[in-house]
Tab-separated table of C-alpha atoms in Angstrom:
chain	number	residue	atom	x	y	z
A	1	UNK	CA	-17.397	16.336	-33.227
A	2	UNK	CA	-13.991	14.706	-32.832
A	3	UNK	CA	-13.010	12.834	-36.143
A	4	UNK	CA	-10.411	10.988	-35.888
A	5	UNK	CA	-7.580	10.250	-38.713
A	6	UNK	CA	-9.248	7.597	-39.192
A	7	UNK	CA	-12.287	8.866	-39.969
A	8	UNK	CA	-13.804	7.259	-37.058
A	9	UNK	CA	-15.722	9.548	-33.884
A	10	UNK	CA	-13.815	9.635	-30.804
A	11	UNK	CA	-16.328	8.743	-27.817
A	12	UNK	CA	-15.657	8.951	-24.159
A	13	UNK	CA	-17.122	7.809	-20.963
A	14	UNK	CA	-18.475	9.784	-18.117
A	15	UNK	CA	-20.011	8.693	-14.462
A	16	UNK	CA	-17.149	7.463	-12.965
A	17	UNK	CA	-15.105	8.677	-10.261
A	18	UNK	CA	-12.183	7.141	-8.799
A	19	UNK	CA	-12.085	5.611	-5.161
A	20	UNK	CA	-9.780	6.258	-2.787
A	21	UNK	CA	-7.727	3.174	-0.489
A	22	UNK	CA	-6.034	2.594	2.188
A	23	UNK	CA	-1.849	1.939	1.040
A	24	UNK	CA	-1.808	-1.995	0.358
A	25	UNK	CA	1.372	-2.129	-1.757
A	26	UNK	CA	0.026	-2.656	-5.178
A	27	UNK	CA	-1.821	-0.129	-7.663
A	28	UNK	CA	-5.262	-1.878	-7.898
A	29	UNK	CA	-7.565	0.484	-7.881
A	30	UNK	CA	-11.479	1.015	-8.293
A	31	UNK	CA	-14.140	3.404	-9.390
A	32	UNK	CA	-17.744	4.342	-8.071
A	33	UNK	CA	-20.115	5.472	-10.323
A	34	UNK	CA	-22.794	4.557	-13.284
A	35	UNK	CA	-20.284	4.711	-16.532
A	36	UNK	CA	-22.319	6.374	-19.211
A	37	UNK	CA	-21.077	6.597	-23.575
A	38	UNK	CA	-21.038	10.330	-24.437
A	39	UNK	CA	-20.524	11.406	-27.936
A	40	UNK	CA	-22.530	9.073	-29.843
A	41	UNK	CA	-24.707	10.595	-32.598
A	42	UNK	CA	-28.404	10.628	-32.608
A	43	UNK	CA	-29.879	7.215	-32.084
A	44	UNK	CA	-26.509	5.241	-32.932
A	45	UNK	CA	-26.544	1.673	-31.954
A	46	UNK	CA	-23.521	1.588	-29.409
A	47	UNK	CA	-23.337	-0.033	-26.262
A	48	UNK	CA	-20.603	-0.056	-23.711
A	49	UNK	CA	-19.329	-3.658	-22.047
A	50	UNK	CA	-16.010	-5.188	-21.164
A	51	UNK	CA	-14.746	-5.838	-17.977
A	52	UNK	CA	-12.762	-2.757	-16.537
A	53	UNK	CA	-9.792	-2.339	-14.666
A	54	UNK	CA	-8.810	0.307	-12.761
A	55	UNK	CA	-4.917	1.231	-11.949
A	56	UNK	CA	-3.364	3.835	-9.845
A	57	UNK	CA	0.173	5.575	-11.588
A	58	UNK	CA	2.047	5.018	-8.357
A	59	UNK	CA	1.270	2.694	-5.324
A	60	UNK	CA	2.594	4.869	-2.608
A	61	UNK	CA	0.232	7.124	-0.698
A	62	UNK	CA	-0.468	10.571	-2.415
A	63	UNK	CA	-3.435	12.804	-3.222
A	64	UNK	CA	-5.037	12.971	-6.547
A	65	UNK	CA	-2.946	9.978	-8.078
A	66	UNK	CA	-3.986	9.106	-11.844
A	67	UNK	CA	-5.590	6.187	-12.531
A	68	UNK	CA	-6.022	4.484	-16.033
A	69	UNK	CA	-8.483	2.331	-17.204
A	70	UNK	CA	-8.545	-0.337	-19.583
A	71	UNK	CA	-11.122	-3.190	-20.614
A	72	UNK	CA	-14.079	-1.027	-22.013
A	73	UNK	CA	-15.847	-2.000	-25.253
A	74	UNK	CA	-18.202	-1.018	-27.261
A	75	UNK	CA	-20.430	-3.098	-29.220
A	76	UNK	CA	-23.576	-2.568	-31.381
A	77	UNK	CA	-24.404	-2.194	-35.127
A	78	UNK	CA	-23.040	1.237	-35.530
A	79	UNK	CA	-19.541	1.183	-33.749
A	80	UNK	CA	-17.767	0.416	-35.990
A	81	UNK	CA	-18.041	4.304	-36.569
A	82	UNK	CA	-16.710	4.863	-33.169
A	83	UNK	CA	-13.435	4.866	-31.478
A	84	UNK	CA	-13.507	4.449	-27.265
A	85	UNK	CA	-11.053	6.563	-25.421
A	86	UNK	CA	-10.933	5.221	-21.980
A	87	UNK	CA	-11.567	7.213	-18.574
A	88	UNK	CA	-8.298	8.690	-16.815
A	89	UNK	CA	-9.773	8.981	-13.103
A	90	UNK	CA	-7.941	9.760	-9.777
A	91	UNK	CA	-7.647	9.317	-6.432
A	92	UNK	CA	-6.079	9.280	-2.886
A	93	UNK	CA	-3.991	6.453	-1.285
A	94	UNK	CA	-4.012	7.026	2.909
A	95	UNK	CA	-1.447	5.494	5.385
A	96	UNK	CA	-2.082	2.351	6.783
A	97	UNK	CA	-1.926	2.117	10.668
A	98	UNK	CA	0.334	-0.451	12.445
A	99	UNK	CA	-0.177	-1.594	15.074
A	100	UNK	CA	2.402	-3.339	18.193
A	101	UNK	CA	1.172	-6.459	19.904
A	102	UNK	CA	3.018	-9.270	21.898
A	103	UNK	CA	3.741	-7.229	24.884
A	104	UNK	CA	1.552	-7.204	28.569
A	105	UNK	CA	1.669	-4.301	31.037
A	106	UNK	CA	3.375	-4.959	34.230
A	107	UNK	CA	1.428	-4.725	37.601
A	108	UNK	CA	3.482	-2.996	40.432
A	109	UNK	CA	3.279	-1.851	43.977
A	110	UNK	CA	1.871	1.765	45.147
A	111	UNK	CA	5.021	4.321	44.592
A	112	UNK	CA	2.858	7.558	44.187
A	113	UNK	CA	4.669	7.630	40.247
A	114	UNK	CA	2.911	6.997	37.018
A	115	UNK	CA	5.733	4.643	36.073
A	116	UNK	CA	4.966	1.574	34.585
A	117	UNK	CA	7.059	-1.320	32.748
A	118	UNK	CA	5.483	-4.099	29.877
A	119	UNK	CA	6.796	-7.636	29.504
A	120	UNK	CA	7.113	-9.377	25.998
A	121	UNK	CA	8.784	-9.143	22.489
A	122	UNK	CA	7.413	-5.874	20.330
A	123	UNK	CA	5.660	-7.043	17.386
A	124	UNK	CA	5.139	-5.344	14.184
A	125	UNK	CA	1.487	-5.677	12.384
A	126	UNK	CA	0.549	-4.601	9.051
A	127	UNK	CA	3.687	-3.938	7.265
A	128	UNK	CA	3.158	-5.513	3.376
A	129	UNK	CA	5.270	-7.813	2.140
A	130	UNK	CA	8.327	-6.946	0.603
A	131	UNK	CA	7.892	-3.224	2.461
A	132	UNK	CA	11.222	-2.112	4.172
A	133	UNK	CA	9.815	-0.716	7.456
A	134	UNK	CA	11.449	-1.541	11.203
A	135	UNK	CA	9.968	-0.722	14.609
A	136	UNK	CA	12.417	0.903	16.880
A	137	UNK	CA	12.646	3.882	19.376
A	138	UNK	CA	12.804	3.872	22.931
A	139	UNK	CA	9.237	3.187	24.635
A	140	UNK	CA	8.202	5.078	27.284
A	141	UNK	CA	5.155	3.433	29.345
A	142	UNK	CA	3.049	5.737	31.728
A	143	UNK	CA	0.013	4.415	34.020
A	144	UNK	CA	-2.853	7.164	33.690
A	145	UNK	CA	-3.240	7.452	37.479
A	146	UNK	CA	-0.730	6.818	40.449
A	147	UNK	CA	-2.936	5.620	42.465
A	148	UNK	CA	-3.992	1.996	43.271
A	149	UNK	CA	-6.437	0.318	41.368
A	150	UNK	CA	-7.216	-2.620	38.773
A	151	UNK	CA	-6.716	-2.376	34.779
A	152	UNK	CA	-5.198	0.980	34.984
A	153	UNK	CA	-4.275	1.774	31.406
A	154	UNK	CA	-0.772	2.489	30.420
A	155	UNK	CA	0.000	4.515	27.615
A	156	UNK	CA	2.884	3.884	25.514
A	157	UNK	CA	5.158	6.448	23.642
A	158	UNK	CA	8.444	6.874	21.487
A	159	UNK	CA	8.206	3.698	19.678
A	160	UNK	CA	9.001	5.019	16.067
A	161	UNK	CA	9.489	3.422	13.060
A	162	UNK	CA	12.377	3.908	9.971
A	163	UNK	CA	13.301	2.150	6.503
A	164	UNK	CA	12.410	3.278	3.025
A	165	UNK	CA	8.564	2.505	2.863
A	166	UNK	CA	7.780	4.505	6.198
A	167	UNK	CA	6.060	7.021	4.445
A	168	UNK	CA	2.860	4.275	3.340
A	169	UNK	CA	1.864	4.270	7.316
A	170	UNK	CA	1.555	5.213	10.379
A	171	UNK	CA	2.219	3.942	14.038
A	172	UNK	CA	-0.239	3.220	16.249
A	173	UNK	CA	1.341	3.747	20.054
A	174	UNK	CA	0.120	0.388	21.843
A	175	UNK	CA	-2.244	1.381	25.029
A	176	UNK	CA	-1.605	-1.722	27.648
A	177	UNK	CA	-3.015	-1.630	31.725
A	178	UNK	CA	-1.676	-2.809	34.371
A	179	UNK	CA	-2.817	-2.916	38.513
A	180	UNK	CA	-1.162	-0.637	40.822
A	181	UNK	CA	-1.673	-2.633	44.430
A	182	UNK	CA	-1.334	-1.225	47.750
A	183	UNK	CA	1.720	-0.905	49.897
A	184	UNK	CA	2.339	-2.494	52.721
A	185	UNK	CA	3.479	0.119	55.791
């Protein structure tokens, strides 16, 4: 048994494992699991309640970040003879994706190339508030096939993205299409 100075038994609780998230900027955090009292003696009355809370040690992504728990009680006619040590769990935070809307492929004329062009204003999506994170780069938009035809995707690379927070996500390279029409001879 652990005693504690105060003469009281140190119980702990067991169950629970700690979730993992997608990066959202703050340290909530959660926990799966059926939360069980272990260290009780014999047929003790003690029963655990409260209303936990679950809190990552960092926000940022990482594997196998602590999480603390508070809000736990016990109640029951014998604990008072019991002291609750609450569960340290962990868990991962993952990138979040961005994504780029607000720009439109651009149709063009039969050249035998895979060059293609977009129209619009670049436009950021997901970054959390306060998050220092800017889109810039120099885009590069290819049609998957020279040839003529309707809703040809284009893909779309070297868009990057830079600031202090970059390393909560990731960037998702828009995919636009376009029409490649004949040429007139």
């Amino acid at each position: 048994l652990d005693v504690t100075t105060a003469g009281l038994i140190s119980i702990t609780i067991t169950g629970l494992s700690g979730s993992d998230k997608v990066y959202d900027g703050t340290t909530a955090a959660a926990a799966t699991g059926t939360e069980a009292l272990s260290g009780i003696i014999g047929a003790d009355d003690v029963s655990l309640g409260g209303s936990p809370v679950y809190t990552f040690a960092s926000a940022n992504v990482g594997t196998g970040i602590t999480m603390t728990t508070s809000g736990y009680t016990i109640s029951g006619t014998d604990s008072g003879n019991y002291t609750l040590t609450q569960p340290t769990l962990s868990g991962d935070i993952t990138a979040k994706e961005l994504t780029i809307t607000g720009i439109t492929g651009s149709d063009k004329v039969y050249d035998d190339t895979t060059a293609a062009t977009a129209t619009g204003t670049f436009i950021l999506n997901g970054v959390e508030s306060g998050d220092d994170v800017i889109l810039g780069g120099s885009p590069v938009f290819t049609f998957a096939s020279a040839n003529v035809g309707t809703g040809i995707t284009i893909n779309t690379t070297g868009l990057t993205i830079s600031g202090t927070d970059i390393g909560n996500y990731t960037l998702t390279q828009p995919t636009l299409s376009g029409d490649i029409t004949a040429k007139e001879l």
